[in-house]
GROMACS .gro file of C-alpha atoms in nm:
model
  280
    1UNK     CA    1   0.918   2.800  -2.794
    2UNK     CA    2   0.762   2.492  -2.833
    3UNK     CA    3   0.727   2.266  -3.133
    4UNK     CA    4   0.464   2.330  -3.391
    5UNK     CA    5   0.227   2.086  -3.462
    6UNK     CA    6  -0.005   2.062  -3.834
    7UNK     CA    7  -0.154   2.429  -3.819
    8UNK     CA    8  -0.075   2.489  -3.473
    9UNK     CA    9   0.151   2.776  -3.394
   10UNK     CA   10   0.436   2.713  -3.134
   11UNK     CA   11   0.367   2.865  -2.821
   12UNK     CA   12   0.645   3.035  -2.538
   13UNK     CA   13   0.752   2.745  -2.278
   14UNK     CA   14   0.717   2.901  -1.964
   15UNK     CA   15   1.056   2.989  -1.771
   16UNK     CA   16   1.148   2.724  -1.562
   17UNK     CA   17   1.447   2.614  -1.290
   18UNK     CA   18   1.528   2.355  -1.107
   19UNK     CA   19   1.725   2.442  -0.785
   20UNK     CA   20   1.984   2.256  -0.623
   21UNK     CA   21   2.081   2.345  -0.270
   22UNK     CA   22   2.437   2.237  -0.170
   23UNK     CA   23   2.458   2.193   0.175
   24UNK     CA   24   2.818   2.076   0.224
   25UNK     CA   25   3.095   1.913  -0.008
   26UNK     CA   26   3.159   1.706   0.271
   27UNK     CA   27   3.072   1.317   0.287
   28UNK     CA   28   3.088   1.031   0.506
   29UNK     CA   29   3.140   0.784   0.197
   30UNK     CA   30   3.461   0.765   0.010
   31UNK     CA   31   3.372   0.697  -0.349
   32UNK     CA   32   3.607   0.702  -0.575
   33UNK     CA   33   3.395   0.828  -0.859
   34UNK     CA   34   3.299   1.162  -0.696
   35UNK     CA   35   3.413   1.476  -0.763
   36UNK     CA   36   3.364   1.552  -0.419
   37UNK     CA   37   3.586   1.224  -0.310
   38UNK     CA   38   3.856   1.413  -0.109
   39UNK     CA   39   3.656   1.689   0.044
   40UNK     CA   40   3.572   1.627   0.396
   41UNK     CA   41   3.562   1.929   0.596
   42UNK     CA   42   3.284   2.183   0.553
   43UNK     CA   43   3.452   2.520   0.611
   44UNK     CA   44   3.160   2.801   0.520
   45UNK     CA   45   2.879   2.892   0.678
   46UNK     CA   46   2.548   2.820   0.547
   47UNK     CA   47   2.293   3.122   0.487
   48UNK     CA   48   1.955   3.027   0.517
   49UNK     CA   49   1.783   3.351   0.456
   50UNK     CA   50   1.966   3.430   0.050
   51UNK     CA   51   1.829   3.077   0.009
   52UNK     CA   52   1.466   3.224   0.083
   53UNK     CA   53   1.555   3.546  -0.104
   54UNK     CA   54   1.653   3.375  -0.398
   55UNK     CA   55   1.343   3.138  -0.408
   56UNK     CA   56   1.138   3.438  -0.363
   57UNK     CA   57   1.285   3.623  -0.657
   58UNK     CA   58   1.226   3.354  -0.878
   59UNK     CA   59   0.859   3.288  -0.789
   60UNK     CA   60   0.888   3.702  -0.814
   61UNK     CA   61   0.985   3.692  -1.154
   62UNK     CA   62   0.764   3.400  -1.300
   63UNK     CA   63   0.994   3.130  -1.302
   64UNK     CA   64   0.884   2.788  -1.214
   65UNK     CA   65   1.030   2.582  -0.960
   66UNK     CA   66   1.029   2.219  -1.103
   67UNK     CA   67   1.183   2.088  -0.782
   68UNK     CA   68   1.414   2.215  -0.511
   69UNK     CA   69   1.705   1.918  -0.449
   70UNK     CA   70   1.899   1.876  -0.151
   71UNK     CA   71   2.195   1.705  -0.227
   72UNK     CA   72   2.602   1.760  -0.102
   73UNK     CA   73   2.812   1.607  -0.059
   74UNK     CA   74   2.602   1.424   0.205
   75UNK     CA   75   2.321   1.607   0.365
   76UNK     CA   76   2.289   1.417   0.665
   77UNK     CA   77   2.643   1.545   0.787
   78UNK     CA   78   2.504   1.872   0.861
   79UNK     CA   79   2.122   1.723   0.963
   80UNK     CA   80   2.093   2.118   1.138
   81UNK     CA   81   2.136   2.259   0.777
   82UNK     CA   82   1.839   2.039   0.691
   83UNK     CA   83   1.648   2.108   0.944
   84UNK     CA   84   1.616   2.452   0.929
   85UNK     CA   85   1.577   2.439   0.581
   86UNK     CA   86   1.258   2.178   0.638
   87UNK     CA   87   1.121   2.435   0.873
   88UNK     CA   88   1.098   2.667   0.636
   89UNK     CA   89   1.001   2.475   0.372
   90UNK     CA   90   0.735   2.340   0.571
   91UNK     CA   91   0.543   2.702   0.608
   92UNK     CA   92   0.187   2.746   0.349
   93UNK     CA   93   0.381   2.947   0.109
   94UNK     CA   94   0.594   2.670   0.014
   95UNK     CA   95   0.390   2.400   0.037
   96UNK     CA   96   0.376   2.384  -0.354
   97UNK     CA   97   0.727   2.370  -0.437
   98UNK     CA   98   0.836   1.980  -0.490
   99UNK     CA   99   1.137   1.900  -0.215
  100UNK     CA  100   1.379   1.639  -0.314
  101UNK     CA  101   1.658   1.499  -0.116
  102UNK     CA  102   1.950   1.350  -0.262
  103UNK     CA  103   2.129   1.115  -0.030
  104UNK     CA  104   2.336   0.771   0.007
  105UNK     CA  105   2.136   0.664   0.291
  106UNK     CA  106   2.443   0.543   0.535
  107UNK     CA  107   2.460   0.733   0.833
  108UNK     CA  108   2.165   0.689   1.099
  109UNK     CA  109   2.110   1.049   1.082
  110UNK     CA  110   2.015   0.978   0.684
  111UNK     CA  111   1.747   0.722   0.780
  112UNK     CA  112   1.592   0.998   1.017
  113UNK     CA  113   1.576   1.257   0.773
  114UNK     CA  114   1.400   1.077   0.523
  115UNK     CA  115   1.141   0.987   0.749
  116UNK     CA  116   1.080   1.359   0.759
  117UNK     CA  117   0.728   1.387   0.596
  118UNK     CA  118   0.785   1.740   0.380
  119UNK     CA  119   0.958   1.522   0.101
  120UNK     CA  120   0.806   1.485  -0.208
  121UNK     CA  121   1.063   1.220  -0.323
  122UNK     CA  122   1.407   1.109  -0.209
  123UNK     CA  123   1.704   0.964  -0.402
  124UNK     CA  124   1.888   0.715  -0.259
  125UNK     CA  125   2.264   0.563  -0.418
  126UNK     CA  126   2.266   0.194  -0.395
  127UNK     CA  127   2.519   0.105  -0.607
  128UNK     CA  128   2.525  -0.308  -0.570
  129UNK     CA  129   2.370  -0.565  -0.435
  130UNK     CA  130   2.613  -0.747  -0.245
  131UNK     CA  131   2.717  -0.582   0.134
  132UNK     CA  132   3.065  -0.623   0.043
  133UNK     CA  133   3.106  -0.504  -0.289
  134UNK     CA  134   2.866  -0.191  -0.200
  135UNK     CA  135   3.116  -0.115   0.099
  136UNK     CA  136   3.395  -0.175  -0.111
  137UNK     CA  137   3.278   0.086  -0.357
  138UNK     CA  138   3.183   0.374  -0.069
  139UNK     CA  139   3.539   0.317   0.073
  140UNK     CA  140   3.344   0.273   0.421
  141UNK     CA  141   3.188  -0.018   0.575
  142UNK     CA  142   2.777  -0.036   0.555
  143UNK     CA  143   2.575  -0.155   0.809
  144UNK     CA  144   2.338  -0.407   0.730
  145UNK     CA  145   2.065  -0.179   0.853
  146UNK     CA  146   2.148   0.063   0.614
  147UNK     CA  147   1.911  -0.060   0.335
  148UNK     CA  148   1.636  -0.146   0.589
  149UNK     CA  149   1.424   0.140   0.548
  150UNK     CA  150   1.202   0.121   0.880
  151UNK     CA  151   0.955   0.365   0.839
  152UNK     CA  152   1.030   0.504   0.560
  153UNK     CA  153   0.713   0.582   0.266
  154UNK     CA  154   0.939   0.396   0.012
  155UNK     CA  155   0.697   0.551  -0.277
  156UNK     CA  156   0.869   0.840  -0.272
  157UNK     CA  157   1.232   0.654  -0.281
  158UNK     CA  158   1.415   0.668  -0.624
  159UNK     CA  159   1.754   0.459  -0.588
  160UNK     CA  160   2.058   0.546  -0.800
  161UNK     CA  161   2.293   0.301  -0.925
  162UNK     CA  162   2.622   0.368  -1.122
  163UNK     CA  163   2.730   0.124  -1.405
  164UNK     CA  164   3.105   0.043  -1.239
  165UNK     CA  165   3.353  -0.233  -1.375
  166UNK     CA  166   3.360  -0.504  -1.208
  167UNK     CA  167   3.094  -0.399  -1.013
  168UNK     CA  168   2.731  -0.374  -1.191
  169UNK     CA  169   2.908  -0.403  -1.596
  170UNK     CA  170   2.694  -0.669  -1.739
  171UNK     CA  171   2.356  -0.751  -1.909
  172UNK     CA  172   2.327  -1.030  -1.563
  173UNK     CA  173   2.421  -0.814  -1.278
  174UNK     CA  174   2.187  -0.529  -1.421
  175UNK     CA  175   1.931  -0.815  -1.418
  176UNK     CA  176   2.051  -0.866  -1.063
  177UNK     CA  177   2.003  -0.511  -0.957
  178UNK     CA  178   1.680  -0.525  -1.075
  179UNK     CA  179   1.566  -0.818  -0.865
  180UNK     CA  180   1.734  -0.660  -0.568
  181UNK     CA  181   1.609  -0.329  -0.574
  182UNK     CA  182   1.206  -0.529  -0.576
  183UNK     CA  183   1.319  -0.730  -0.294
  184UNK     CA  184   1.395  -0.408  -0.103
  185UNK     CA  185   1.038  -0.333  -0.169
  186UNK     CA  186   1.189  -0.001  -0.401
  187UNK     CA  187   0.947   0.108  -0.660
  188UNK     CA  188   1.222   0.282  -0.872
  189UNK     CA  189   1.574   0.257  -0.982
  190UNK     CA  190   1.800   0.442  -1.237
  191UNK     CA  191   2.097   0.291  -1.365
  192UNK     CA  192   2.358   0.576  -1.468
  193UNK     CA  193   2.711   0.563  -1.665
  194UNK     CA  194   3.006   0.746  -1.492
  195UNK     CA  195   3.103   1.084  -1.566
  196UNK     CA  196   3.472   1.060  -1.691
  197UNK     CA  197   3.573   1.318  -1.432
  198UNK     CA  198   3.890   1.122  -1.300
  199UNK     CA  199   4.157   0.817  -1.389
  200UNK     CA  200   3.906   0.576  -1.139
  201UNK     CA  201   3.588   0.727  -1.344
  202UNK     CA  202   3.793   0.666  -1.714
  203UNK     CA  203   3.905   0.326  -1.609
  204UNK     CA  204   3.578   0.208  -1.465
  205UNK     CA  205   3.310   0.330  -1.699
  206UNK     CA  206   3.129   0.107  -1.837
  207UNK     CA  207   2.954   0.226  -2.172
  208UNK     CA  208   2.546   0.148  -2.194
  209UNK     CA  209   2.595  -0.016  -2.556
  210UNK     CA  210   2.784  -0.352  -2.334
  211UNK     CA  211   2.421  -0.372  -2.172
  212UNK     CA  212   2.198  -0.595  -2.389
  213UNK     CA  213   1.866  -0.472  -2.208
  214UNK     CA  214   1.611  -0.638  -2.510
  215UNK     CA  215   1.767  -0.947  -2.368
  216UNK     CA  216   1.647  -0.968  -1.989
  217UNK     CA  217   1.319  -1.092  -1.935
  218UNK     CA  218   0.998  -0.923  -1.831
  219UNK     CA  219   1.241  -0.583  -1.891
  220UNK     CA  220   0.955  -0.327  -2.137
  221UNK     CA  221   1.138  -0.034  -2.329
  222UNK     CA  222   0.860   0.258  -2.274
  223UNK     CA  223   1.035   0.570  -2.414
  224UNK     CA  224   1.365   0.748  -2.493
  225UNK     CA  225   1.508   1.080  -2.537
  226UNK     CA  226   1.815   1.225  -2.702
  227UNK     CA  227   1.945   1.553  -2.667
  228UNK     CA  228   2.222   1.497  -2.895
  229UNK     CA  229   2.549   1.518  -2.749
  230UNK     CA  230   2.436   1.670  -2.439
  231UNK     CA  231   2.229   1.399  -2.327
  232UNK     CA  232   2.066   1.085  -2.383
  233UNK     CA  233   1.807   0.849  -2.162
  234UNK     CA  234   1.541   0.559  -2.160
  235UNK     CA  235   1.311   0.446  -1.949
  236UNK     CA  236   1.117   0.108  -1.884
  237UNK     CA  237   0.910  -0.134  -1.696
  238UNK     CA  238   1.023  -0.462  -1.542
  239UNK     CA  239   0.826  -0.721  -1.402
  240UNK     CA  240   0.911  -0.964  -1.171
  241UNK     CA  241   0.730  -1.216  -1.032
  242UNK     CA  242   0.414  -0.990  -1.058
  243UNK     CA  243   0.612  -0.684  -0.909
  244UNK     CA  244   0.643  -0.364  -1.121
  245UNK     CA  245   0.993  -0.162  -1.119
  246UNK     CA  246   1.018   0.137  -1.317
  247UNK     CA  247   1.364   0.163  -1.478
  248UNK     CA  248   1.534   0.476  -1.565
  249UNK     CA  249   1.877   0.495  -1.783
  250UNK     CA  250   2.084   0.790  -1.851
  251UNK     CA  251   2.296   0.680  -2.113
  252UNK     CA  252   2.509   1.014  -2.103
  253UNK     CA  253   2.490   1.386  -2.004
  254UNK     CA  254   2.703   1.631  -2.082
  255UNK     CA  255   2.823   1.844  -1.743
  256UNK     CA  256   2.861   2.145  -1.918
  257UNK     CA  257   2.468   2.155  -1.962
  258UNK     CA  258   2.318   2.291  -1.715
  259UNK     CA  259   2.135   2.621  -1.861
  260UNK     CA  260   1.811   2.505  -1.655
  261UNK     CA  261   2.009   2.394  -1.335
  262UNK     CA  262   2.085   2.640  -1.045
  263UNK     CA  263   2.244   2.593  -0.748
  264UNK     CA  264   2.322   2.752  -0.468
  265UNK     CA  265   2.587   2.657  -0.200
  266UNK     CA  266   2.512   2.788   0.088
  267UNK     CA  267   2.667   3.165  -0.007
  268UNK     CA  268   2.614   3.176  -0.369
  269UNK     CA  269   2.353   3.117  -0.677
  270UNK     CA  270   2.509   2.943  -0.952
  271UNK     CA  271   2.435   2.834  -1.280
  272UNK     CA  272   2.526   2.499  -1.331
  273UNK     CA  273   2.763   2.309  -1.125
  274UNK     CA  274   3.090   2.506  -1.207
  275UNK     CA  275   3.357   2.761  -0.971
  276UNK     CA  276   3.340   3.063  -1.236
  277UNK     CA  277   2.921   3.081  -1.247
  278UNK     CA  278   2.848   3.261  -0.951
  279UNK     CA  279   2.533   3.521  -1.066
  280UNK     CA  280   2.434   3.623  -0.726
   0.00000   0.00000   0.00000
């Protein structure tokens, strides 16, 4: 229900999902962080038509779609997966369901598929600023073309970009993010604190309250919200030399909440992002 407001009564939130599509655990990065780190080898089959049947129930039943995500592992491993899922995405029926695809952006094949023009937004991890560091953190080397984004409609890009030590852990290289994600010509960025899901994620996290974010320049705090212990995020402007970023920080989320969240993985509907959820 929703709140109530003076003498207004609350009213029933309609149901609503959002719906992320694994398409393999495998990855061509090797970050450290990931739960999916040492999975490289997609072993089961992906079926395309339960991913229509379960999309089809939902609309069936009344249940809102917020978005349908693509993420992995990386997507662009298995660009065929994609592709038939585009095609059918692609068809008038669909056409108002929001498509997002979650990807690091490495591999050539990556740079292809978000020049697809179904997307309604992309995400992108760009997790430094230097060429170096950022290949030092994805365990592979990154071509400089990587981040070039030829052709790309960069208003529908989101980037991503983990708080790491020694990587992006202070008020300056934030600051430094910032100014590097405008000079990419990127109209968004989140900056996110590790999940403490292994030793590399415990001894690397890097907790918001180090950032002093009233203290960068041009940097305007627009809103906040706090789920409690389950989750906790800001958002705000930045403006640099006359060039508007929109900033996004998720302080903290708890994994474990994910009553909204399905996904399915190419054989199963889950809820959440768990091995004992399966409810289809």
């Amino acid at each position: 229900m929703s709140c109530a407001h003076g003498h207004c009564r609350p009213q029933p939130i309609p149901k609503a999902v959002n719906l992320f599509v694994k398409v393999t655990d495998c990855c061509n990065a090797r970050c450290a962080f990931c739960s999916n780190g040492d999975r490289h080898n997609n072993i089961v089959e992906f079926n395309h038509t339960k991913l229509w049947e379960v999309v089809d129930e939902l609309r069936n039943k009344e249940v809102i779609i917020n978005r349908i995500n693509l993420t992995g592992g990386e997507p662009s491993v298995y660009p065929e997966i994609v592709n038939q899922i585009l095609e059918v995405a692609t068809l008038e029926q669909y056409h108002n369901i929001h498509l997002h695809l979650n990807t690091n952006g490495l591999l050539p094949a990556s740079q292809v598929m978000m020049r697809y023009p179904r997307w309604n937004s992309i995400s992108i991890s760009v997790h430094h600023y230097n060429q170096d560091k950022l290949s030092e953190i994805y365990g592979v080397p990154i071509s400089k073309s990587a981040l070039a984004f030829d052709n790309i409609d960069l208003e529908r890009v989101n980037a991503s970009c983990n708080l790491i030590r020694d990587y992006i852990d202070s008020t300056s290289e934030v600051e430094k993010m910032m100014k590097f994600a405008i000079s990419l010509g990127l109209p968004r960025i989140g900056f996110v604190s590790l999940m403490k899901v292994n030793k590399y994620c415990k001894e690397r996290y890097v907790d918001f309250d180090e950032i002093d974010f009233t203290s960068i320049p041009h940097l305007y705090f627009t809103e906040s919200r706090n789920r409690g212990v389950d989750c906790k995020c800001s958002n705000y402007l930045y403006n640099h030399d006359g060039r508007i970023l929109e900033v996004y920080m998720r302080n903290y989320a708890n994994p474990n909440y994910c009553e909204s969240s399905l996904m399915y993985d190419g054989q199963f509907l889950r809820q959440g992002f768990h091995d004992d959820n399966i409810i289809y």
